[in-house]
Coordinates of C-alpha atoms in Angstrom, one line a residue:
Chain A
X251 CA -52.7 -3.6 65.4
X252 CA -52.9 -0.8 62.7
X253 CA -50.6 1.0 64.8
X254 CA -47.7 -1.6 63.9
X255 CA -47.9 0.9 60.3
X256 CA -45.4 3.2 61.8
X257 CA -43.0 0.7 62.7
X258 CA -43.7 -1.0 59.4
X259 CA -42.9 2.7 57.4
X260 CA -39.6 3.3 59.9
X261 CA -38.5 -0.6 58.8
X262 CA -38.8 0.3 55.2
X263 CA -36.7 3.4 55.6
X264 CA -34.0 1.1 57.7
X265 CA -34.1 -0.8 55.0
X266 CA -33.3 1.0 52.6
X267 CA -30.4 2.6 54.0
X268 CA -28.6 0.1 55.4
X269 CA -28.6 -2.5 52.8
X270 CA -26.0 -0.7 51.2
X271 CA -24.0 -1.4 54.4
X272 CA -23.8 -5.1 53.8
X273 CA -24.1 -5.2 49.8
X274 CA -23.1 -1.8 48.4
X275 CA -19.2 -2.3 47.8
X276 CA -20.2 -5.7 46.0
X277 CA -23.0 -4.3 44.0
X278 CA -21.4 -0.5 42.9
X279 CA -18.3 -2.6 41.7
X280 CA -20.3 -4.8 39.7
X281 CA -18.8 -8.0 41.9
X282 CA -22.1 -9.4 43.0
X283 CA -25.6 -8.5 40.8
X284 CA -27.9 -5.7 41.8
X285 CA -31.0 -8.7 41.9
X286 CA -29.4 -11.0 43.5
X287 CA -27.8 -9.0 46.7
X288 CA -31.3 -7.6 47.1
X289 CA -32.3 -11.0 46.7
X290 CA -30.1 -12.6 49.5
X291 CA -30.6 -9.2 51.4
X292 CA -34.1 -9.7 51.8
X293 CA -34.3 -13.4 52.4
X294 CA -31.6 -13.3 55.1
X295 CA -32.7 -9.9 57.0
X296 CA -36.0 -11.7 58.0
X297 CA -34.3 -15.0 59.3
X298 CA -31.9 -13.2 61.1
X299 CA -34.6 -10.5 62.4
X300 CA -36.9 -14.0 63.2
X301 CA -33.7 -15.9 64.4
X302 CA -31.8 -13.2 66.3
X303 CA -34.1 -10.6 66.7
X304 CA -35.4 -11.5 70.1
X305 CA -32.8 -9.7 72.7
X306 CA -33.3 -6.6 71.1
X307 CA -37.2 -6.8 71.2
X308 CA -36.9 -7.5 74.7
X309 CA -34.0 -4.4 75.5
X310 CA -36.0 -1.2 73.9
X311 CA -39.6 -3.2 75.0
X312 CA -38.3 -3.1 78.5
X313 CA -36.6 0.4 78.4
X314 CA -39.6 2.6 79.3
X315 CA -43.4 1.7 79.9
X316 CA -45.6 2.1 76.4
X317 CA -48.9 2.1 75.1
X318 CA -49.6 1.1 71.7
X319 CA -50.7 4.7 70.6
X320 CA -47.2 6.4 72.1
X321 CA -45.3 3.3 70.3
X322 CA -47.0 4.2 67.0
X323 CA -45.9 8.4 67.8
X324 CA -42.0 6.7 68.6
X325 CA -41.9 4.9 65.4
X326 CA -43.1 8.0 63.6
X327 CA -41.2 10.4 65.2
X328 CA -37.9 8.2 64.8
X329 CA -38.4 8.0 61.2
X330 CA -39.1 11.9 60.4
X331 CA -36.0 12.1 62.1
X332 CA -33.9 9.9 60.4
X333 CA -35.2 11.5 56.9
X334 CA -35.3 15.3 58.3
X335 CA -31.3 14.8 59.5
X336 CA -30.0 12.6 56.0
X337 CA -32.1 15.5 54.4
X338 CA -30.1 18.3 56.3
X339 CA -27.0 16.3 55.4
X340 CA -26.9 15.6 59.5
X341 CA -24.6 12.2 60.8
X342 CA -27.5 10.1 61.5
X343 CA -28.4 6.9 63.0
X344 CA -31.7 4.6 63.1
X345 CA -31.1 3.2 66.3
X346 CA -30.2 6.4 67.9
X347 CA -33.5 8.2 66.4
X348 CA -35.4 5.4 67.7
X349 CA -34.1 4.9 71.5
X350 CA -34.3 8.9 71.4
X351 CA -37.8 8.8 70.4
X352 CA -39.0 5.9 73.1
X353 CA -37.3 8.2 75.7
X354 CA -38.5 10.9 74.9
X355 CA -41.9 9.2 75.0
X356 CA -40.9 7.0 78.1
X357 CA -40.3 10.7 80.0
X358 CA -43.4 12.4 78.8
X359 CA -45.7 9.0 79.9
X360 CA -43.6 8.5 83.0
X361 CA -40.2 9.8 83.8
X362 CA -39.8 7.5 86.9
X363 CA -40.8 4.4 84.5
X364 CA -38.0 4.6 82.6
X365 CA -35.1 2.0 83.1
X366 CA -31.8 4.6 83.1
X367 CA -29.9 0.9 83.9
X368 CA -30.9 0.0 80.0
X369 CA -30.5 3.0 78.4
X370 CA -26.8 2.9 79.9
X371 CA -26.8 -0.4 78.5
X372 CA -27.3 0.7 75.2
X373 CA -25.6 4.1 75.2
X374 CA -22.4 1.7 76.1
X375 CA -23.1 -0.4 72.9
X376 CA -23.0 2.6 70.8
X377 CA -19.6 3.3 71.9
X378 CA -18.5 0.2 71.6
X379 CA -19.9 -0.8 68.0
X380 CA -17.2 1.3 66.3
X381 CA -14.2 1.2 68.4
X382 CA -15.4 -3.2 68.5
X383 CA -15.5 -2.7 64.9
X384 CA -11.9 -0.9 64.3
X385 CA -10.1 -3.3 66.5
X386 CA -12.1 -6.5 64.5
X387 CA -10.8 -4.6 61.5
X388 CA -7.2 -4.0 62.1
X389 CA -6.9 -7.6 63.4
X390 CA -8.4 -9.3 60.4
X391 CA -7.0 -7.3 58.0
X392 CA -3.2 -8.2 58.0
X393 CA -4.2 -11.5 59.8
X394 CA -6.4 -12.7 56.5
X395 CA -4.3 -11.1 54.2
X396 CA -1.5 -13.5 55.4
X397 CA -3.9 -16.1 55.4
X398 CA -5.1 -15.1 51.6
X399 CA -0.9 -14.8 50.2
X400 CA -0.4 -18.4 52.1
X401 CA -2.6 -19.4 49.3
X402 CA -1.0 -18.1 46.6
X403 CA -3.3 -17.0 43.9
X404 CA -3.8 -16.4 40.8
X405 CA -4.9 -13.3 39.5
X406 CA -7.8 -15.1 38.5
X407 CA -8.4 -17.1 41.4
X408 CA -7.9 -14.3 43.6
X409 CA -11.0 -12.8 42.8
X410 CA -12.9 -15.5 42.3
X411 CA -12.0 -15.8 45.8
X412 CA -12.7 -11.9 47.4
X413 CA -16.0 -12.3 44.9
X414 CA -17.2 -15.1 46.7
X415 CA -16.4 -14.3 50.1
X416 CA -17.9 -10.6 49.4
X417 CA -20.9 -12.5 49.0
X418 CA -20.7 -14.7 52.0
X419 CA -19.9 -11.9 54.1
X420 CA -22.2 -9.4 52.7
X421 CA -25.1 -12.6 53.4
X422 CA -23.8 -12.7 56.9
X423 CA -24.1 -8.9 57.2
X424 CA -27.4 -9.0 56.2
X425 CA -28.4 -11.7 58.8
X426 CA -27.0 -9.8 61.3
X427 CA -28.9 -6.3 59.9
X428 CA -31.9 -8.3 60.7
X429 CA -31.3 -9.5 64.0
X430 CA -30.0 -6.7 65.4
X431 CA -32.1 -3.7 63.4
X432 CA -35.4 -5.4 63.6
X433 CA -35.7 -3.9 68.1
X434 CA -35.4 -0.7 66.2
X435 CA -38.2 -1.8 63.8
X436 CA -40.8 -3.4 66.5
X437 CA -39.5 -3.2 69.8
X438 CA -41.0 -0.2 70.7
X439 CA -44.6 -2.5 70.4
X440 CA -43.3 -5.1 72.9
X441 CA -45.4 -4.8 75.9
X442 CA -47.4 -2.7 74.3
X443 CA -50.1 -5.2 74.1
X444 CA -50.1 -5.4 70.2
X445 CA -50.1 -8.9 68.9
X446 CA -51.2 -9.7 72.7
X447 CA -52.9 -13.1 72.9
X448 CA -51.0 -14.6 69.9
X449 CA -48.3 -17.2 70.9
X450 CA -44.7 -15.8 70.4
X451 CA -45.6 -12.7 69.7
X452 CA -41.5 -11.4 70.3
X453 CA -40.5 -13.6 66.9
X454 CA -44.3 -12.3 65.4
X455 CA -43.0 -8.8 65.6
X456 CA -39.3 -9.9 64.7
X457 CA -41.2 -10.9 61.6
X458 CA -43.1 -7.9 60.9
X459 CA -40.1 -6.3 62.0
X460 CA -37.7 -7.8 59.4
X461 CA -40.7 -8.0 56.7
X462 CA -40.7 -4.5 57.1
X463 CA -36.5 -3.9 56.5
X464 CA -36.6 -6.7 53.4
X465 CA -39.6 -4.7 51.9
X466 CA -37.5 -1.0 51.9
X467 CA -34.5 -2.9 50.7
X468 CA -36.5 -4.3 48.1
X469 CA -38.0 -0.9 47.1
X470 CA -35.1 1.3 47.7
X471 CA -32.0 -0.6 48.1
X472 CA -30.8 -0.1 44.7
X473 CA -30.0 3.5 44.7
X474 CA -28.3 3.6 48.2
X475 CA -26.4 0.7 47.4
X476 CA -24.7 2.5 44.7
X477 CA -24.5 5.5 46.1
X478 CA -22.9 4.4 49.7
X479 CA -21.1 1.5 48.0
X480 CA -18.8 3.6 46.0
X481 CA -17.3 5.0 48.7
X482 CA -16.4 1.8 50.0
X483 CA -15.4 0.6 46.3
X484 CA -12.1 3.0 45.9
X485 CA -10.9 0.7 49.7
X486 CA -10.3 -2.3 47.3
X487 CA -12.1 -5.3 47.3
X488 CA -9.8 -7.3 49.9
X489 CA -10.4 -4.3 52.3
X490 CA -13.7 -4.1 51.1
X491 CA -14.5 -7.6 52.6
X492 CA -12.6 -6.9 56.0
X493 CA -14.8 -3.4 56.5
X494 CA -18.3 -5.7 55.2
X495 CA -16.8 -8.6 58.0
X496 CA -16.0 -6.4 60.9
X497 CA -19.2 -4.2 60.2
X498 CA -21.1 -8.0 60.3
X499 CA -19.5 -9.2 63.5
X500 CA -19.6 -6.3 65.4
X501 CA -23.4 -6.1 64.9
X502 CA -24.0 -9.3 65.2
X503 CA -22.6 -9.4 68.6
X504 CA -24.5 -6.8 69.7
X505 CA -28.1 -8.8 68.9
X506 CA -26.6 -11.4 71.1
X507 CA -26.4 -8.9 74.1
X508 CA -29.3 -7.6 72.5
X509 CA -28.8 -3.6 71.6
X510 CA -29.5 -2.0 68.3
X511 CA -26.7 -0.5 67.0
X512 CA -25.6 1.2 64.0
X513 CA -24.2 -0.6 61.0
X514 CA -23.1 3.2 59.4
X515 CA -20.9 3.9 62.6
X516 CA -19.5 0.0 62.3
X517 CA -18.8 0.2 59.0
X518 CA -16.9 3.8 59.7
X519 CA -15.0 2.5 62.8
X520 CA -14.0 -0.7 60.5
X521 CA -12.3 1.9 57.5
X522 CA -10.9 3.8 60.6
X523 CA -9.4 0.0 61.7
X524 CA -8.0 -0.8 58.2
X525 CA -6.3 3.1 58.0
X526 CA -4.6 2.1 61.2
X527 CA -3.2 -1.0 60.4
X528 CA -2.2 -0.3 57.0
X529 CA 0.1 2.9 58.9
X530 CA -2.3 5.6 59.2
X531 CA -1.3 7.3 62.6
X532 CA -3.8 10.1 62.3
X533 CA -7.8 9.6 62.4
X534 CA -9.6 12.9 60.8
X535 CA -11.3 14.9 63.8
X536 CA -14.7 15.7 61.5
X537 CA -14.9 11.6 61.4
X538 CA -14.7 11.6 65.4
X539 CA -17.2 14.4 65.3
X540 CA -19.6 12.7 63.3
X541 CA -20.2 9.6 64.7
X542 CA -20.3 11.5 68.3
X543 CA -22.5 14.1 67.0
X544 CA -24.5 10.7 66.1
X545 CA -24.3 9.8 70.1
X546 CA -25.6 12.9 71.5
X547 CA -27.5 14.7 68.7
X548 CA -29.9 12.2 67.2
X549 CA -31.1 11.3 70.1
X550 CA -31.6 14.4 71.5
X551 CA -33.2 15.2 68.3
X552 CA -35.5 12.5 68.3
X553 CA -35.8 12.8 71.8
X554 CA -37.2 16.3 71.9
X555 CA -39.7 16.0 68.9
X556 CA -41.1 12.9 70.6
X557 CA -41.7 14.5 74.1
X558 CA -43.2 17.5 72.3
X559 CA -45.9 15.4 69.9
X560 CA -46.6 13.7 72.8
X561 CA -47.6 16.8 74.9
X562 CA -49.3 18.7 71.8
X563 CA -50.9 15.2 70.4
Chain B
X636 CA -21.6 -23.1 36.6
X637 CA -19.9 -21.0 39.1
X638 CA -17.1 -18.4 37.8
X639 CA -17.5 -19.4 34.1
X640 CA -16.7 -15.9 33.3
X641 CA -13.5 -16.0 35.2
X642 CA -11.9 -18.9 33.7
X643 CA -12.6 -18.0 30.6
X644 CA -11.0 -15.2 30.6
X645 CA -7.5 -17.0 32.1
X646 CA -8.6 -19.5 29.3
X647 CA -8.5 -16.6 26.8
X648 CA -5.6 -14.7 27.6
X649 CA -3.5 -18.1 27.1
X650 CA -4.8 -18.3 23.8
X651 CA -4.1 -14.2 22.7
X652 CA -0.5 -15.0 24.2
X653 CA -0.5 -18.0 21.5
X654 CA -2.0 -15.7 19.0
X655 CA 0.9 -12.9 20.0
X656 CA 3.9 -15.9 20.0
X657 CA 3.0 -16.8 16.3
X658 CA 3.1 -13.2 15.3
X659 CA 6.6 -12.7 16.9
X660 CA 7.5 -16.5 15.4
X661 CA 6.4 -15.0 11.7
X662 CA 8.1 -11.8 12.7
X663 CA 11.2 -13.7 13.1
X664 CA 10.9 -16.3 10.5
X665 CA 9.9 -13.5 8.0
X666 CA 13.1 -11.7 8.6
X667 CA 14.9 -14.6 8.1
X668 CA 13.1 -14.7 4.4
X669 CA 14.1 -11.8 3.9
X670 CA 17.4 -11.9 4.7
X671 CA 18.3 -14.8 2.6
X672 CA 15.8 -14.4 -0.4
X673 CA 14.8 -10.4 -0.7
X674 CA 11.7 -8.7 -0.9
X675 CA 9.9 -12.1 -2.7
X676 CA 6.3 -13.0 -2.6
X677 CA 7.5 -15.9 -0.3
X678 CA 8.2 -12.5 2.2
X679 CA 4.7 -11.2 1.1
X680 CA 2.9 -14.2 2.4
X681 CA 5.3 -13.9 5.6
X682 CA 3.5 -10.2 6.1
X683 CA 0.1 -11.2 5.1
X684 CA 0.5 -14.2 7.7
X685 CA 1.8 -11.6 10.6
X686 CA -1.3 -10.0 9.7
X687 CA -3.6 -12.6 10.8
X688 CA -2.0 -13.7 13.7
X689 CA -2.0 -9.8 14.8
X690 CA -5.7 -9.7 13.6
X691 CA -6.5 -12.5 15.9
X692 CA -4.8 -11.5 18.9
X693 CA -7.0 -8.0 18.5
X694 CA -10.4 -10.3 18.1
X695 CA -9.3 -12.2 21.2
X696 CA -8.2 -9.0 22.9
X697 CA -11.6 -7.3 22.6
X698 CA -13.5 -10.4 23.7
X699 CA -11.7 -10.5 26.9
X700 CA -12.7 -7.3 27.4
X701 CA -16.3 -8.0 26.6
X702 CA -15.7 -10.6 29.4
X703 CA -14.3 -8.4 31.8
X704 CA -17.4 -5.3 31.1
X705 CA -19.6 -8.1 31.4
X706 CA -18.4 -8.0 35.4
X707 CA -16.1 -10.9 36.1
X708 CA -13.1 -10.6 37.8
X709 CA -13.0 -7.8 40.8
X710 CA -12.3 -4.4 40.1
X711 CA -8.9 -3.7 40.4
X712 CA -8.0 -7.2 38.7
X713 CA -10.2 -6.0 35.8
X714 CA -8.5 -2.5 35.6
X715 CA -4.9 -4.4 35.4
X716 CA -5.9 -7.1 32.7
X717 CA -7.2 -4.3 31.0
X718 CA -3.9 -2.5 31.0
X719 CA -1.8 -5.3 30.5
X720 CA -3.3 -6.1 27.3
X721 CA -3.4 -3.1 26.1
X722 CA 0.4 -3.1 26.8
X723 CA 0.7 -6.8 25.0
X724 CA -1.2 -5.6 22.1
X725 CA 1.3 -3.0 21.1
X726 CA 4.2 -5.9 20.9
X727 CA 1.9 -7.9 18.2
X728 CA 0.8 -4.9 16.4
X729 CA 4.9 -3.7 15.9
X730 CA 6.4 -7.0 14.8
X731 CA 3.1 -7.1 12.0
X732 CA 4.3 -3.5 11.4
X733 CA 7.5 -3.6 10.4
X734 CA 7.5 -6.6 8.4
X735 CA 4.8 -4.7 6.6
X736 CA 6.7 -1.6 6.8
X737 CA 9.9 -3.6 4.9
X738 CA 7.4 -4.5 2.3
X739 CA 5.3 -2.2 1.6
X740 CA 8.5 0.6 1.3
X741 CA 10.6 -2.5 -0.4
X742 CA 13.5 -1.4 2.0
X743 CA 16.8 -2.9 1.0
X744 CA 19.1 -3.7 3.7
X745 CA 22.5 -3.8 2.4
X746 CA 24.1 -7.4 2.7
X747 CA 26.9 -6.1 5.3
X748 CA 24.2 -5.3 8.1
X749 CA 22.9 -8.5 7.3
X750 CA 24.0 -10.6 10.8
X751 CA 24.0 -7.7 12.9
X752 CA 20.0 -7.4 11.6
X753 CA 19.6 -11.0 12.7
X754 CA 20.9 -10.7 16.2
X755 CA 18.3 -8.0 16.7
X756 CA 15.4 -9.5 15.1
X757 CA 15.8 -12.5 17.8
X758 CA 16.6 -10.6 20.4
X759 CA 13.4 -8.5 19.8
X760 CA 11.3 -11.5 19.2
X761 CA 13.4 -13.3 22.2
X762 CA 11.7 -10.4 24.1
X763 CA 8.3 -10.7 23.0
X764 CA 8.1 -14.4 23.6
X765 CA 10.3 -14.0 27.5
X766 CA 7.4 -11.3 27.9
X767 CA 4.6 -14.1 27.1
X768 CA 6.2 -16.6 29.3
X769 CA 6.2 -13.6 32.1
X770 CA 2.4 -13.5 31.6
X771 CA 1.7 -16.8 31.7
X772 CA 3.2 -16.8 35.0
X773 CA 1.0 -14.1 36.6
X774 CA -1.8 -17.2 36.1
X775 CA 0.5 -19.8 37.8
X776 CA 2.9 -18.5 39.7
X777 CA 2.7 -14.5 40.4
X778 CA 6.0 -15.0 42.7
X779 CA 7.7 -16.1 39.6
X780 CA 6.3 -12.7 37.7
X781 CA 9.9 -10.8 38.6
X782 CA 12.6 -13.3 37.1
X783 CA 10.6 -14.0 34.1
X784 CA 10.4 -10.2 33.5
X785 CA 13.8 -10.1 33.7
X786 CA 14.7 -12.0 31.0
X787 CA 12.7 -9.7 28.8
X788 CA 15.1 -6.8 30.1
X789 CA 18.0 -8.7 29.0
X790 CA 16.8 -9.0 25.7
X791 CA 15.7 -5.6 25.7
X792 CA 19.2 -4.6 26.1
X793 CA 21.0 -6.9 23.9
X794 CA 18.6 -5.6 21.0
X795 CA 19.5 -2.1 21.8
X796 CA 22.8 -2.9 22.1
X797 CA 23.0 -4.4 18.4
X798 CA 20.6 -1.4 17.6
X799 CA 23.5 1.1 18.3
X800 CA 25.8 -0.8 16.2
X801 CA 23.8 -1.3 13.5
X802 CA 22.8 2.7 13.5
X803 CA 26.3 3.4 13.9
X804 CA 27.4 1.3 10.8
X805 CA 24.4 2.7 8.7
X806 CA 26.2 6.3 9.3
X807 CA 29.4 5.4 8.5
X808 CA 28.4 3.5 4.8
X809 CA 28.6 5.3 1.4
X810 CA 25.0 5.4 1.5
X811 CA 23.1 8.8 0.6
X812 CA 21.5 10.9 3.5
X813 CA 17.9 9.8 2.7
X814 CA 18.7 5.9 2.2
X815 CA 20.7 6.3 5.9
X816 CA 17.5 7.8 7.5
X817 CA 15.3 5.2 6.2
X818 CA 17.4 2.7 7.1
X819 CA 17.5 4.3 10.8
X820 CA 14.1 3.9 10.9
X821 CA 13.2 0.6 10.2
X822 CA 16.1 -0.6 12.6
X823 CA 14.6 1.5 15.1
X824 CA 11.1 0.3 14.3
X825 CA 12.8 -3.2 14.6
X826 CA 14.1 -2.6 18.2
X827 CA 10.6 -0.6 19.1
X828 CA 9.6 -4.7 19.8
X829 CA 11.3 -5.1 22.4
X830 CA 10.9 -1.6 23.9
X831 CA 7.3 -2.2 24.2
X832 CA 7.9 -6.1 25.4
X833 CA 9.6 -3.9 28.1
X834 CA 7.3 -1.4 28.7
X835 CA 4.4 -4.3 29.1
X836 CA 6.7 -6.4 31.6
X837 CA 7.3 -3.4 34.0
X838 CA 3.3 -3.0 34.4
X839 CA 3.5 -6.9 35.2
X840 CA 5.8 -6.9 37.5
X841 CA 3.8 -4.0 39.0
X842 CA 0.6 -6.2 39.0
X843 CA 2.9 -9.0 40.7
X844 CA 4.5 -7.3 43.4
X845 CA 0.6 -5.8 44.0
X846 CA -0.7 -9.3 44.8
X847 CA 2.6 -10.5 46.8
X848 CA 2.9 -8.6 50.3

């Protein structure tokens, strides 16, 4: 079981990142409190990774033939990733370290065991979580911003409004950060014969799983939240809720087909979405590249390392 | 509680708008002192009064910005209100300062400029109060923001309108060069009201056209 630790450290670094994802706008513009967005963060990551977390468990479980020991050196490997690319100032992406990682593995244990049928699966999802997440976006955001002037505000009222579905939509983010992330977190250990002989052990390691994310938002969610969230702050706080809605959506969809996706790339594809249907005709070429570069490189990256500490470990 | 801080601050800028009403009402009533009995102690108390209604619209005005540091209201909201009063404040804090201006450099108005001085000290204060009613709107109405705006244009220009004539009637009296230029001033300082009641309803109208698509 001891070899659940490097999932555990990998959830604690998810964690930490992508809260800001689902709280940071709130929290860096002082609309929702620091405590209480890690607060609801934390709570709602574990029921949704206990709730929701189950088709993703089963996806990257079922992509490649593990042993508990080369699970433990995917987890590992997938995290040293993540932090040696957001070190090198690299587009990164959790879920894209860690199915790199378990195919790298997957071909160094057995290149005939592993399922190309679900990796295309999952390759398709990443595509689709930011183009799902710009067309989400540039639907809701004149379409709720008719609905929002039907009701005809105050100044006052307004933003007692955007504050309070902020929160709701931020809490729903974080739900569906659970139940999507937590495959990344644990899935690797499905099959693995970890937790073997307990009943349910898919929503046991959903819970370890989304322990693990609540614990590095816990620990390290303030700073990212501030630093990611101010980004997101100079959008405005309507636009601001549609990016933290389509972001929430798009990935929650995705835990119901039951891929990991990433919540940076949906949150980038829902800006792109608003630009577009505020008028912007043009998309910036190094934003394309960046979320590609996510596609192809991180995996490859994580990939590579994987297959080699496998071969000199 | 849920949203305490919110409402207290829509709470609270109705009561700095009462606060800036009864300086523009002293303002006006002060004038009218002044007119009809002179520099008197009955004007003194008139400028001592504009003092403390301008006093408490600044106590009122700093607390709702306490309010708003303290995190209510979203950002952009917060960064308007914030402008907005600052724009307010600068209506309150003329009409106290050139009633204390008339006073404290015992300016004599000559008794032929008297009317004329009239129209534009209601036509200022006309301004000041159209300009609270404006505001008030933003908090019940924000569609309404533009036509009550407009009527603090019109009174903008019917002060500078009797501004001109008043200027141009100071130039052509017997009076010496440095009586004339004093004179010019506090009419100007008079008519500054309503330039600022203006200057304060075109960032409202901004903040209203912002929240109506």
């Amino acid at each position: 079981m001891y070899e659940l630790a490097g999932g555990i450290v990998l959830g604690g670094a998810l964690g930490a990142n992508d809260a800001a994802n689902v709280f940071g706008t709130a929290v860096a513009s002082h609309m929702v409190r620091l405590r209480r967005a890690v607060a609801i963060t934390a709570v709602l990551v574990v029921a949704g990774a206990v709730l929701g977390g189950a088709p993703g468990i089963r996806t990257l479980g079922g992509m490649t033939d593990q042993t508990a020991w080369s699970a433990m050196v995917v987890s590992v490997v997938a995290g040293l990733t993540v932090l040696g690319m957001t070190a090198l100032r690299l587009p990164v992406s959790t879920s894209q370290a860690v199915v790199g990682a378990i195919l790298g593995m997957g071909l160094y244990i057995d290149p005939a065991g592993v399922r190309w049928a679900a990796l295309g699966k999952v390759v398709a999802c990443w595509v689709g979580t930011p183009v799902g997440a710009a067309v989400f976006a540039a639907t809701a955001y004149p379409t709720l911003g008719w609905a929002l002037d039907r009701l005809r505000l105050n100044i006052v009222w307004r933003s007692i409004v955007l504050r309070s579905s902020l929160l709701a939509a931020g809490a729903y983010g974080a739900y569906a950060l659970g139940a999507n992330n937590v495959a990344n977190v644990t899935g690797v250990f499905y099959g693995t014969g970890v937790l073997d002989g307990l009943h349910g052990r898919q929503y046991l390691l959903a819970l370890v799983g989304g322990l693990a994310i609540a614990g590095g938002v816990v620990a390290f969610g303030k700073a990212v939240m501030f630093t990611v969230g101010r980004d997101l702050v100079k959008l405005g706080a309507f636009a601001a809720l549609v990016a933290v809605l389509a972001e929430a959506v798009t990935v929650h969809v995705y835990s119901f087909v039951g891929v990991p996706v990433s919540t940076s790339q949906a949150v980038v594809g829902a800006v792109l979405g608003i630009g577009l249907s505020r008028g912007a005709r043009t998309v910036h070429a190094r934003v394309l590249l960046r979320i590609v570069a996510g596609w192809l490189a991180t995996p490859a990256v994580a990939g590579a390392i994987c297959y080699a500490a496998a071969a000199v470990l | 509680m849920f949203f305490r801080k919110e409402r207290q601050i829509e709470r609270d800028i109705g009561r700095y708008l009462g606060h800036m009403e009864q300086c523009l009402a002293t303002f006006e009533a002060g004038f009218a002192a002044y007119l009809e009995e002179g520099l008197t102690p009955a004007f003194d108390r008139f400028v001592k009064t504009a003092h403390v209604h301008e006093h408490a619209a600044d106590e009122k005005r700093r607390e709702i910005e306490e309010t708003m540091y303290a995190k209510a209201l979203i950002p952009e909201s917060r960064g308007d209100i914030m402008e907005l009063l600052e724009a307010l404040d600068l209506v309150a804090n003329q009409a106290e300062g050139v009633l204390d201006q008339v006073w404290t450099e015992q300016v004599r108005i000559p008794p032929e400029l008297h009317a004329d001085l009239k129209v534009l000290v209601a036509a200022n204060a006309e301004a000041g109060r159209a300009l609270a009613g404006a505001v008030r709107e933003l908090f019940r109405n924000v569609r309404a923001v533009p036509e009550a705006a407009a009527g603090v244009y019109t009174k903008e220009r019917e002060g500078d309108h009797v501004e001109r004539i008043l200027v141009k009637a100071v130039f052509r009296s017997p009076a010496d060069t440095g009586t004339k230029l004093h004179l010019r001033d506090v009419i100007s300082e008079i008519g500054a009201v309503s330039d600022f009641a203006e200057n304060a309803a075109d960032r409202l109208r901004i903040i209203a056209v912002k929240r109506v698509s």
